[in-house]
mmCIF file with all atom_site columns, N, CA and C in Angstrom:
data_model
loop_
_atom_site.group_PDB
_atom_site.id
_atom_site.type_symbol
_atom_site.label_atom_id
_atom_site.label_alt_id
_atom_site.label_comp_id
_atom_site.label_asym_id
_atom_site.label_entity_id
_atom_site.label_seq_id
_atom_site.pdbx_PDB_ins_code
_atom_site.Cartn_x
_atom_site.Cartn_y
_atom_site.Cartn_z
_atom_site.occupancy
_atom_site.B_iso_or_equiv
_atom_site.pdbx_formal_charge
_atom_site.auth_seq_id
_atom_site.auth_comp_id
_atom_site.auth_asym_id
_atom_site.auth_atom_id
_atom_site.pdbx_PDB_model_num
ATOM 1   N N  . MET A 1 1  ? 99.562 -12.088 187.731 1.00 0.00 ? 1427 MET A N  1
ATOM 2   C CA . MET A 1 1  ? 99.375 -13.337 187.018 1.00 0.00 ? 1427 MET A CA 1
ATOM 3   C C  . MET A 1 1  ? 98.023 -13.300 186.299 1.00 0.00 ? 1427 MET A C  1
ATOM 4   N N  . ARG A 1 2  ? 98.029 -13.664 185.041 1.00 0.00 ? 1428 ARG A N  1
ATOM 5   C CA . ARG A 1 2  ? 96.797 -13.678 184.257 1.00 0.00 ? 1428 ARG A CA 1
ATOM 6   C C  . ARG A 1 2  ? 96.011 -14.945 184.544 1.00 0.00 ? 1428 ARG A C  1
ATOM 7   N N  . PRO A 1 3  ? 94.700 -14.784 184.781 1.00 0.00 ? 1429 PRO A N  1
ATOM 8   C CA . PRO A 1 3  ? 93.870 -15.979 184.984 1.00 0.00 ? 1429 PRO A CA 1
ATOM 9   C C  . PRO A 1 3  ? 93.668 -16.725 183.672 1.00 0.00 ? 1429 PRO A C  1
ATOM 10  N N  . GLN A 1 4  ? 93.586 -18.021 183.752 1.00 0.00 ? 1430 GLN A N  1
ATOM 11  C CA . GLN A 1 4  ? 93.418 -18.869 182.574 1.00 0.00 ? 1430 GLN A CA 1
ATOM 12  C C  . GLN A 1 4  ? 91.940 -18.982 182.204 1.00 0.00 ? 1430 GLN A C  1
ATOM 13  N N  . PRO A 1 5  ? 91.626 -19.143 180.917 1.00 0.00 ? 1431 PRO A N  1
ATOM 14  C CA . PRO A 1 5  ? 90.239 -19.350 180.504 1.00 0.00 ? 1431 PRO A CA 1
ATOM 15  C C  . PRO A 1 5  ? 89.623 -20.542 181.244 1.00 0.00 ? 1431 PRO A C  1
ATOM 16  N N  . GLY A 1 6  ? 88.366 -20.377 181.645 1.00 0.00 ? 1432 GLY A N  1
ATOM 17  C CA . GLY A 1 6  ? 87.665 -21.423 182.375 1.00 0.00 ? 1432 GLY A CA 1
ATOM 18  C C  . GLY A 1 6  ? 87.747 -21.283 183.882 1.00 0.00 ? 1432 GLY A C  1
ATOM 19  N N  . THR A 1 7  ? 88.525 -20.326 184.367 1.00 0.00 ? 1433 THR A N  1
ATOM 20  C CA . THR A 1 7  ? 88.687 -20.104 185.799 1.00 0.00 ? 1433 THR A CA 1
ATOM 21  C C  . THR A 1 7  ? 87.538 -19.259 186.335 1.00 0.00 ? 1433 THR A C  1
ATOM 22  N N  . LEU A 1 8  ? 86.997 -19.626 187.482 1.00 0.00 ? 1434 LEU A N  1
ATOM 23  C CA . LEU A 1 8  ? 85.997 -18.803 188.147 1.00 0.00 ? 1434 LEU A CA 1
ATOM 24  C C  . LEU A 1 8  ? 86.724 -17.733 188.946 1.00 0.00 ? 1434 LEU A C  1
ATOM 25  N N  . VAL A 1 9  ? 86.298 -16.475 188.753 1.00 0.00 ? 1435 VAL A N  1
ATOM 26  C CA . VAL A 1 9  ? 86.972 -15.359 189.409 1.00 0.00 ? 1435 VAL A CA 1
ATOM 27  C C  . VAL A 1 9  ? 85.956 -14.359 189.956 1.00 0.00 ? 1435 VAL A C  1
ATOM 28  N N  . ARG A 1 10 ? 86.457 -13.495 190.818 1.00 0.00 ? 1436 ARG A N  1
ATOM 29  C CA . ARG A 1 10 ? 85.671 -12.372 191.328 1.00 0.00 ? 1436 ARG A CA 1
ATOM 30  C C  . ARG A 1 10 ? 86.308 -11.094 190.802 1.00 0.00 ? 1436 ARG A C  1
ATOM 31  N N  . ASP A 1 11 ? 85.480 -10.222 190.241 1.00 0.00 ? 1437 ASP A N  1
ATOM 32  C CA . ASP A 1 11 ? 85.909 -8.887  189.839 1.00 0.00 ? 1437 ASP A CA 1
ATOM 33  C C  . ASP A 1 11 ? 85.796 -8.033  191.092 1.00 0.00 ? 1437 ASP A C  1
ATOM 34  N N  . THR A 1 12 ? 86.913 -7.697  191.703 1.00 0.00 ? 1438 THR A N  1
ATOM 35  C CA . THR A 1 12 ? 86.879 -6.985  192.981 1.00 0.00 ? 1438 THR A CA 1
ATOM 36  C C  . THR A 1 12 ? 86.388 -5.552  192.830 1.00 0.00 ? 1438 THR A C  1
ATOM 37  N N  . ALA A 1 13 ? 86.426 -5.003  191.627 1.00 0.00 ? 1439 ALA A N  1
ATOM 38  C CA . ALA A 1 13 ? 85.929 -3.645  191.412 1.00 0.00 ? 1439 ALA A CA 1
ATOM 39  C C  . ALA A 1 13 ? 84.408 -3.596  191.471 1.00 0.00 ? 1439 ALA A C  1
ATOM 40  N N  . THR A 1 14 ? 83.747 -4.671  191.045 1.00 0.00 ? 1440 THR A N  1
ATOM 41  C CA . THR A 1 14 ? 82.285 -4.701  191.017 1.00 0.00 ? 1440 THR A CA 1
ATOM 42  C C  . THR A 1 14 ? 81.692 -5.708  191.993 1.00 0.00 ? 1440 THR A C  1
ATOM 43  N N  . GLY A 1 15 ? 82.486 -6.674  192.444 1.00 0.00 ? 1441 GLY A N  1
ATOM 44  C CA . GLY A 1 15 ? 81.992 -7.726  193.322 1.00 0.00 ? 1441 GLY A CA 1
ATOM 45  C C  . GLY A 1 15 ? 81.319 -8.867  192.586 1.00 0.00 ? 1441 GLY A C  1
ATOM 46  N N  . ARG A 1 16 ? 81.279 -8.804  191.263 1.00 0.00 ? 1442 ARG A N  1
ATOM 47  C CA . ARG A 1 16 ? 80.615 -9.833  190.463 1.00 0.00 ? 1442 ARG A CA 1
ATOM 48  C C  . ARG A 1 16 ? 81.509 -11.046 190.265 1.00 0.00 ? 1442 ARG A C  1
ATOM 49  N N  . LEU A 1 17 ? 80.862 -12.210 190.120 1.00 0.00 ? 1443 LEU A N  1
ATOM 50  C CA . LEU A 1 17 ? 81.567 -13.447 189.814 1.00 0.00 ? 1443 LEU A CA 1
ATOM 51  C C  . LEU A 1 17 ? 81.453 -13.715 188.325 1.00 0.00 ? 1443 LEU A C  1
ATOM 52  N N  . GLY A 1 18 ? 82.507 -14.270 187.751 1.00 0.00 ? 1444 GLY A N  1
ATOM 53  C CA . GLY A 1 18 ? 82.463 -14.580 186.335 1.00 0.00 ? 1444 GLY A CA 1
ATOM 54  C C  . GLY A 1 18 ? 83.417 -15.691 185.963 1.00 0.00 ? 1444 GLY A C  1
ATOM 55  N N  . LEU A 1 19 ? 83.219 -16.184 184.758 1.00 0.00 ? 1445 LEU A N  1
ATOM 56  C CA . LEU A 1 19 ? 84.055 -17.223 184.185 1.00 0.00 ? 1445 LEU A CA 1
ATOM 57  C C  . LEU A 1 19 ? 84.964 -16.555 183.162 1.00 0.00 ? 1445 LEU A C  1
ATOM 58  N N  . VAL A 1 20 ? 86.255 -16.795 183.252 1.00 0.00 ? 1446 VAL A N  1
ATOM 59  C CA . VAL A 1 20 ? 87.208 -16.165 182.335 1.00 0.00 ? 1446 VAL A CA 1
ATOM 60  C C  . VAL A 1 20 ? 87.042 -16.763 180.939 1.00 0.00 ? 1446 VAL A C  1
ATOM 61  N N  . LEU A 1 21 ? 86.781 -15.885 179.970 1.00 0.00 ? 1447 LEU A N  1
ATOM 62  C CA . LEU A 1 21 ? 86.707 -16.312 178.574 1.00 0.00 ? 1447 LEU A CA 1
ATOM 63  C C  . LEU A 1 21 ? 88.073 -16.185 177.913 1.00 0.00 ? 1447 LEU A C  1
ATOM 64  N N  . ARG A 1 22 ? 88.719 -15.065 178.146 1.00 0.00 ? 1448 ARG A N  1
ATOM 65  C CA . ARG A 1 22 ? 90.076 -14.848 177.634 1.00 0.00 ? 1448 ARG A CA 1
ATOM 66  C C  . ARG A 1 22 ? 90.735 -13.750 178.456 1.00 0.00 ? 1448 ARG A C  1
ATOM 67  N N  . SER A 1 23 ? 92.042 -13.729 178.414 1.00 0.00 ? 1449 SER A N  1
ATOM 68  C CA . SER A 1 23 ? 92.764 -12.701 179.161 1.00 0.00 ? 1449 SER A CA 1
ATOM 69  C C  . SER A 1 23 ? 93.950 -12.207 178.351 1.00 0.00 ? 1449 SER A C  1
ATOM 70  N N  . THR A 1 24 ? 94.246 -10.937 178.543 1.00 0.00 ? 1450 THR A N  1
ATOM 71  C CA . THR A 1 24 ? 95.415 -10.315 177.935 1.00 0.00 ? 1450 THR A CA 1
ATOM 72  C C  . THR A 1 24 ? 96.283 -9.806  179.081 1.00 0.00 ? 1450 THR A C  1
ATOM 73  N N  . VAL A 1 25 ? 97.322 -9.113  178.739 1.00 0.00 ? 1451 VAL A N  1
ATOM 74  C CA . VAL A 1 25 ? 98.213 -8.574  179.760 1.00 0.00 ? 1451 VAL A CA 1
ATOM 75  C C  . VAL A 1 25 ? 97.481 -7.554  180.632 1.00 0.00 ? 1451 VAL A C  1
ATOM 76  N N  . GLU A 1 26 ? 96.540 -6.798  180.032 1.00 0.00 ? 1452 GLU A N  1
ATOM 77  C CA . GLU A 1 26 ? 95.879 -5.716  180.752 1.00 0.00 ? 1452 GLU A CA 1
ATOM 78  C C  . GLU A 1 26 ? 94.466 -6.016  181.224 1.00 0.00 ? 1452 GLU A C  1
ATOM 79  N N  . SER A 1 27 ? 93.740 -6.864  180.496 1.00 0.00 ? 1453 SER A N  1
ATOM 80  C CA . SER A 1 27 ? 92.334 -7.062  180.847 1.00 0.00 ? 1453 SER A CA 1
ATOM 81  C C  . SER A 1 27 ? 91.913 -8.522  180.732 1.00 0.00 ? 1453 SER A C  1
ATOM 82  N N  . VAL A 1 28 ? 90.747 -8.784  181.322 1.00 0.00 ? 1454 VAL A N  1
ATOM 83  C CA . VAL A 1 28 ? 90.168 -10.122 181.322 1.00 0.00 ? 1454 VAL A CA 1
ATOM 84  C C  . VAL A 1 28 ? 88.728 -9.986  180.851 1.00 0.00 ? 1454 VAL A C  1
ATOM 85  N N  . ARG A 1 29 ? 88.318 -10.846 179.943 1.00 0.00 ? 1455 ARG A N  1
ATOM 86  C CA . ARG A 1 29 ? 86.932 -10.874 179.469 1.00 0.00 ? 1455 ARG A CA 1
ATOM 87  C C  . ARG A 1 29 ? 86.190 -11.922 180.276 1.00 0.00 ? 1455 ARG A C  1
ATOM 88  N N  . LEU A 1 30 ? 85.088 -11.508 180.926 1.00 0.00 ? 1456 LEU A N  1
ATOM 89  C CA . LEU A 1 30 ? 84.372 -12.379 181.848 1.00 0.00 ? 1456 LEU A CA 1
ATOM 90  C C  . LEU A 1 30 ? 82.937 -12.629 181.397 1.00 0.00 ? 1456 LEU A C  1
ATOM 91  N N  . LEU A 1 31 ? 82.487 -13.842 181.619 1.00 0.00 ? 1457 LEU A N  1
ATOM 92  C CA . LEU A 1 31 ? 81.117 -14.256 181.351 1.00 0.00 ? 1457 LEU A CA 1
ATOM 93  C C  . LEU A 1 31 ? 80.419 -14.382 182.701 1.00 0.00 ? 1457 LEU A C  1
ATOM 94  N N  . PRO A 1 32 ? 79.299 -13.683 182.907 1.00 0.00 ? 1458 PRO A N  1
ATOM 95  C CA . PRO A 1 32 ? 78.624 -13.783 184.196 1.00 0.00 ? 1458 PRO A CA 1
ATOM 96  C C  . PRO A 1 32 ? 78.114 -15.194 184.446 1.00 0.00 ? 1458 PRO A C  1
ATOM 97  N N  . LEU A 1 33 ? 78.068 -15.592 185.700 1.00 0.00 ? 1459 LEU A N  1
ATOM 98  C CA . LEU A 1 33 ? 77.599 -16.925 186.033 1.00 0.00 ? 1459 LEU A CA 1
ATOM 99  C C  . LEU A 1 33 ? 76.092 -17.034 185.866 1.00 0.00 ? 1459 LEU A C  1
ATOM 100 N N  . ARG A 1 34 ? 75.404 -15.950 186.008 1.00 0.00 ? 1460 ARG A N  1
ATOM 101 C CA . ARG A 1 34 ? 73.952 -15.935 185.807 1.00 0.00 ? 1460 ARG A CA 1
ATOM 102 C C  . ARG A 1 34 ? 73.652 -15.140 184.550 1.00 0.00 ? 1460 ARG A C  1
ATOM 103 N N  . ASP A 1 35 ? 72.569 -14.411 184.575 1.00 0.00 ? 1461 ASP A N  1
ATOM 104 C CA . ASP A 1 35 ? 72.164 -13.602 183.420 1.00 0.00 ? 1461 ASP A CA 1
ATOM 105 C C  . ASP A 1 35 ? 73.041 -12.370 183.295 1.00 0.00 ? 1461 ASP A C  1
ATOM 106 N N  . GLY A 1 36 ? 73.067 -11.828 182.102 1.00 0.00 ? 1462 GLY A N  1
ATOM 107 C CA . GLY A 1 36 ? 73.805 -10.600 181.876 1.00 0.00 ? 1462 GLY A CA 1
ATOM 108 C C  . GLY A 1 36 ? 74.739 -10.723 180.694 1.00 0.00 ? 1462 GLY A C  1
ATOM 109 N N  . THR A 1 37 ? 75.406 -9.647  180.420 1.00 0.00 ? 1463 THR A N  1
ATOM 110 C CA . THR A 1 37 ? 76.331 -9.617  179.297 1.00 0.00 ? 1463 THR A CA 1
ATOM 111 C C  . THR A 1 37 ? 77.765 -9.729  179.796 1.00 0.00 ? 1463 THR A C  1
ATOM 112 N N  . CYS A 1 38 ? 78.620 -10.143 178.903 1.00 0.00 ? 1464 CYS A N  1
ATOM 113 C CA . CYS A 1 38 ? 80.046 -10.252 179.231 1.00 0.00 ? 1464 CYS A CA 1
ATOM 114 C C  . CYS A 1 38 ? 80.584 -8.863  179.557 1.00 0.00 ? 1464 CYS A C  1
ATOM 115 N N  . TRP A 1 39 ? 81.630 -8.838  180.335 1.00 0.00 ? 1465 TRP A N  1
ATOM 116 C CA . TRP A 1 39 ? 82.263 -7.571  180.649 1.00 0.00 ? 1465 TRP A CA 1
ATOM 117 C C  . TRP A 1 39 ? 83.764 -7.752  180.734 1.00 0.00 ? 1465 TRP A C  1
ATOM 118 N N  . ALA A 1 40 ? 84.461 -6.633  180.675 1.00 0.00 ? 1466 ALA A N  1
ATOM 119 C CA . ALA A 1 40 ? 85.924 -6.639  180.774 1.00 0.00 ? 1466 ALA A CA 1
ATOM 120 C C  . ALA A 1 40 ? 86.316 -6.081  182.132 1.00 0.00 ? 1466 ALA A C  1
ATOM 121 N N  . ALA A 1 41 ? 87.353 -6.649  182.698 1.00 0.00 ? 1467 ALA A N  1
ATOM 122 C CA . ALA A 1 41 ? 87.884 -6.187  183.979 1.00 0.00 ? 1467 ALA A CA 1
ATOM 123 C C  . ALA A 1 41 ? 89.396 -6.102  183.866 1.00 0.00 ? 1467 ALA A C  1
ATOM 124 N N  . ALA A 1 42 ? 89.978 -5.208  184.624 1.00 0.00 ? 1468 ALA A N  1
ATOM 125 C CA . ALA A 1 42 ? 91.434 -5.102  184.665 1.00 0.00 ? 1468 ALA A CA 1
ATOM 126 C C  . ALA A 1 42 ? 92.005 -6.343  185.343 1.00 0.00 ? 1468 ALA A C  1
ATOM 127 N N  . VAL A 1 43 ? 93.137 -6.795  184.873 1.00 0.00 ? 1469 VAL A N  1
ATOM 128 C CA . VAL A 1 43 ? 93.781 -7.974  185.460 1.00 0.00 ? 1469 VAL A CA 1
ATOM 129 C C  . VAL A 1 43 ? 94.029 -7.756  186.948 1.00 0.00 ? 1469 VAL A C  1
ATOM 130 N N  . THR A 1 44 ? 94.341 -6.543  187.332 1.00 0.00 ? 1470 THR A N  1
ATOM 131 C CA . THR A 1 44 ? 94.616 -6.246  188.741 1.00 0.00 ? 1470 THR A CA 1
ATOM 132 C C  . THR A 1 44 ? 93.363 -6.293  189.609 1.00 0.00 ? 1470 THR A C  1
ATOM 133 N N  . ASP A 1 45 ? 92.173 -6.235  189.001 1.00 0.00 ? 1471 ASP A N  1
ATOM 134 C CA . ASP A 1 45 ? 90.910 -6.264  189.746 1.00 0.00 ? 1471 ASP A CA 1
ATOM 135 C C  . ASP A 1 45 ? 90.309 -7.660  189.846 1.00 0.00 ? 1471 ASP A C  1
ATOM 136 N N  . VAL A 1 46 ? 90.982 -8.667  189.314 1.00 0.00 ? 1472 VAL A N  1
ATOM 137 C CA . VAL A 1 46 ? 90.429 -10.019 189.255 1.00 0.00 ? 1472 VAL A CA 1
ATOM 138 C C  . VAL A 1 46 ? 91.229 -10.942 190.164 1.00 0.00 ? 1472 VAL A C  1
ATOM 139 N N  . ARG A 1 47 ? 90.485 -11.739 190.948 1.00 0.00 ? 1473 ARG A N  1
ATOM 140 C CA . ARG A 1 47 ? 91.163 -12.751 191.759 1.00 0.00 ? 1473 ARG A CA 1
ATOM 141 C C  . ARG A 1 47 ? 90.403 -14.064 191.629 1.00 0.00 ? 1473 ARG A C  1
ATOM 142 N N  . ALA A 1 48 ? 91.146 -15.152 191.636 1.00 0.00 ? 1474 ALA A N  1
ATOM 143 C CA . ALA A 1 48 ? 90.549 -16.480 191.530 1.00 0.00 ? 1474 ALA A CA 1
ATOM 144 C C  . ALA A 1 48 ? 89.750 -16.786 192.787 1.00 0.00 ? 1474 ALA A C  1
ATOM 145 N N  . LEU A 1 49 ? 88.671 -17.528 192.628 1.00 0.00 ? 1475 LEU A N  1
ATOM 146 C CA . LEU A 1 49 ? 87.867 -17.930 193.769 1.00 0.00 ? 1475 LEU A CA 1
ATOM 147 C C  . LEU A 1 49 ? 88.565 -19.055 194.520 1.00 0.00 ? 1475 LEU A C  1
ATOM 148 N N  . SER A 1 50 ? 88.371 -19.063 195.821 1.00 0.00 ? 1476 SER A N  1
ATOM 149 C CA . SER A 1 50 ? 88.873 -20.189 196.616 1.00 0.00 ? 1476 SER A CA 1
ATOM 150 C C  . SER A 1 50 ? 88.018 -21.398 196.274 1.00 0.00 ? 1476 SER A C  1
ATOM 151 N N  . MET A 1 51 ? 88.454 -22.569 196.675 1.00 0.00 ? 1477 MET A N  1
ATOM 152 C CA . MET A 1 51 ? 87.680 -23.784 196.422 1.00 0.00 ? 1477 MET A CA 1
ATOM 153 C C  . MET A 1 51 ? 86.292 -23.665 197.044 1.00 0.00 ? 1477 MET A C  1
ATOM 154 N N  . ARG A 1 52 ? 86.221 -23.124 198.232 1.00 0.00 ? 1478 ARG A N  1
ATOM 155 C CA . ARG A 1 52 ? 84.940 -22.981 198.914 1.00 0.00 ? 1478 ARG A CA 1
ATOM 156 C C  . ARG A 1 52 ? 84.023 -22.015 198.166 1.00 0.00 ? 1478 ARG A C  1
ATOM 157 N N  . GLU A 1 53 ? 84.564 -20.876 197.734 1.00 0.00 ? 1479 GLU A N  1
ATOM 158 C CA . GLU A 1 53 ? 83.764 -19.902 196.994 1.00 0.00 ? 1479 GLU A CA 1
ATOM 159 C C  . GLU A 1 53 ? 83.277 -20.485 195.671 1.00 0.00 ? 1479 GLU A C  1
ATOM 160 N N  . ALA A 1 54 ? 84.145 -21.208 194.976 1.00 0.00 ? 1480 ALA A N  1
ATOM 161 C CA . ALA A 1 54 ? 83.783 -21.810 193.693 1.00 0.00 ? 1480 ALA A CA 1
ATOM 162 C C  . ALA A 1 54 ? 82.682 -22.849 193.875 1.00 0.00 ? 1480 ALA A C  1
ATOM 163 N N  . LEU A 1 55 ? 82.795 -23.675 194.897 1.00 0.00 ? 1481 LEU A N  1
ATOM 164 C CA . LEU A 1 55 ? 81.780 -24.680 195.167 1.00 0.00 ? 1481 LEU A CA 1
ATOM 165 C C  . LEU A 1 55 ? 80.443 -24.022 195.495 1.00 0.00 ? 1481 LEU A C  1
ATOM 166 N N  . SER A 1 56 ? 80.481 -22.991 196.310 1.00 0.00 ? 1482 SER A N  1
ATOM 167 C CA . SER A 1 56 ? 79.266 -22.277 196.679 1.00 0.00 ? 1482 SER A CA 1
ATOM 168 C C  . SER A 1 56 ? 78.602 -21.651 195.452 1.00 0.00 ? 1482 SER A C  1
ATOM 169 N N  . ALA A 1 57 ? 79.396 -21.063 194.567 1.00 0.00 ? 1483 ALA A N  1
ATOM 170 C CA . ALA A 1 57 ? 78.860 -20.444 193.344 1.00 0.00 ? 1483 ALA A CA 1
ATOM 171 C C  . ALA A 1 57 ? 78.237 -21.492 192.435 1.00 0.00 ? 1483 ALA A C  1
ATOM 172 N N  . ARG A 1 58 ? 78.900 -22.613 192.274 1.00 0.00 ? 1484 ARG A N  1
ATOM 173 C CA . ARG A 1 58 ? 78.361 -23.683 191.417 1.00 0.00 ? 1484 ARG A CA 1
ATOM 174 C C  . ARG A 1 58 ? 77.080 -24.281 192.006 1.00 0.00 ? 1484 ARG A C  1
ATOM 175 N N  . LEU A 1 59 ? 77.033 -24.436 193.310 1.00 0.00 ? 1485 LEU A N  1
ATOM 176 C CA . LEU A 1 59 ? 75.833 -24.955 193.960 1.00 0.00 ? 1485 LEU A CA 1
ATOM 177 C C  . LEU A 1 59 ? 74.667 -23.981 193.794 1.00 0.00 ? 1485 LEU A C  1
ATOM 178 N N  . ALA A 1 60 ? 74.931 -22.697 193.917 1.00 0.00 ? 1486 ALA A N  1
ATOM 179 C CA . ALA A 1 60 ? 73.879 -21.691 193.724 1.00 0.00 ? 1486 ALA A CA 1
ATOM 180 C C  . ALA A 1 60 ? 73.331 -21.757 192.303 1.00 0.00 ? 1486 ALA A C  1
ATOM 181 N N  . LEU A 1 61 ? 74.198 -21.989 191.315 1.00 0.00 ? 1487 LEU A N  1
ATOM 182 C CA . LEU A 1 61 ? 73.748 -22.113 189.926 1.00 0.00 ? 1487 LEU A CA 1
ATOM 183 C C  . LEU A 1 61 ? 72.871 -23.343 189.739 1.00 0.00 ? 1487 LEU A C  1
ATOM 184 N N  . VAL A 1 62 ? 73.264 -24.458 190.304 1.00 0.00 ? 1488 VAL A N  1
ATOM 185 C CA . VAL A 1 62 ? 72.473 -25.690 190.198 1.00 0.00 ? 1488 VAL A CA 1
ATOM 186 C C  . VAL A 1 62 ? 71.103 -25.489 190.827 1.00 0.00 ? 1488 VAL A C  1
ATOM 187 N N  . ASN A 1 63 ? 71.082 -24.888 192.002 1.00 0.00 ? 1489 ASN A N  1
ATOM 188 C CA . ASN A 1 63 ? 69.814 -24.649 192.681 1.00 0.00 ? 1489 ASN A CA 1
ATOM 189 C C  . ASN A 1 63 ? 68.928 -23.692 191.892 1.00 0.00 ? 1489 ASN A C  1
ATOM 190 N N  . ALA A 1 64 ? 69.510 -22.677 191.289 1.00 0.00 ? 1490 ALA A N  1
ATOM 191 C CA . ALA A 1 64 ? 68.736 -21.724 190.490 1.00 0.00 ? 1490 ALA A CA 1
ATOM 192 C C  . ALA A 1 64 ? 68.153 -22.411 189.261 1.00 0.00 ? 1490 ALA A C  1
ATOM 193 N N  . ARG A 1 65 ? 68.892 -23.284 188.646 1.00 0.00 ? 1491 ARG A N  1
ATOM 194 C CA . ARG A 1 65 ? 68.407 -23.998 187.455 1.00 0.00 ? 1491 ARG A CA 1
ATOM 195 C C  . ARG A 1 65 ? 67.252 -24.928 187.785 1.00 0.00 ? 1491 ARG A C  1
ATOM 196 N N  . ARG A 1 66 ? 67.231 -25.464 188.986 1.00 0.00 ? 1492 ARG A N  1
ATOM 197 C CA . ARG A 1 66 ? 66.146 -26.357 189.405 1.00 0.00 ? 1492 ARG A CA 1
ATOM 198 C C  . ARG A 1 66 ? 64.818 -25.634 189.480 1.00 0.00 ? 1492 ARG A C  1
ATOM 199 N N  . THR A 1 67 ? 64.847 -24.362 189.786 1.00 0.00 ? 1493 THR A N  1
ATOM 200 C CA . THR A 1 67 ? 63.603 -23.605 189.959 1.00 0.00 ? 1493 THR A CA 1
ATOM 201 C C  . THR A 1 67 ? 63.134 -22.940 188.679 1.00 0.00 ? 1493 THR A C  1
ATOM 202 N N  . TRP A 1 68 ? 63.942 -22.960 187.602 1.00 0.00 ? 1494 TRP A N  1
ATOM 203 C CA . TRP A 1 68 ? 63.518 -22.353 186.345 1.00 0.00 ? 1494 TRP A CA 1
ATOM 204 C C  . TRP A 1 68 ? 62.303 -23.097 185.813 1.00 0.00 ? 1494 TRP A C  1
ATOM 205 N N  . GLY A 1 69 ? 61.326 -22.343 185.377 1.00 0.00 ? 1495 GLY A N  1
ATOM 206 C CA . GLY A 1 69 ? 60.147 -22.933 184.777 1.00 0.00 ? 1495 GLY A CA 1
ATOM 207 C C  . GLY A 1 69 ? 59.115 -23.434 185.770 1.00 0.00 ? 1495 GLY A C  1
ATOM 208 N N  . LYS A 1 70 ? 59.344 -23.199 187.050 1.00 0.00 ? 1496 LYS A N  1
ATOM 209 C CA . LYS A 1 70 ? 58.370 -23.645 188.054 1.00 0.00 ? 1496 LYS A CA 1
ATOM 210 C C  . LYS A 1 70 ? 57.517 -22.497 188.482 1.00 0.00 ? 1496 LYS A C  1
#
């Protein structure tokens, strides 16, 4: 199943978390949640985050943004 744009996923090949920008039958284009460049992952290497994982990732981003510039 192809992940939909806007879905938070884990690239199981690299362990990185990303936001789906677009997906095709074979690959998914991902935007890192933190710094870095977009990357492509095979559809078979991507899995959607559970609600708990997604909440934890979003909370980590909020906390990181609070400390920027301090």
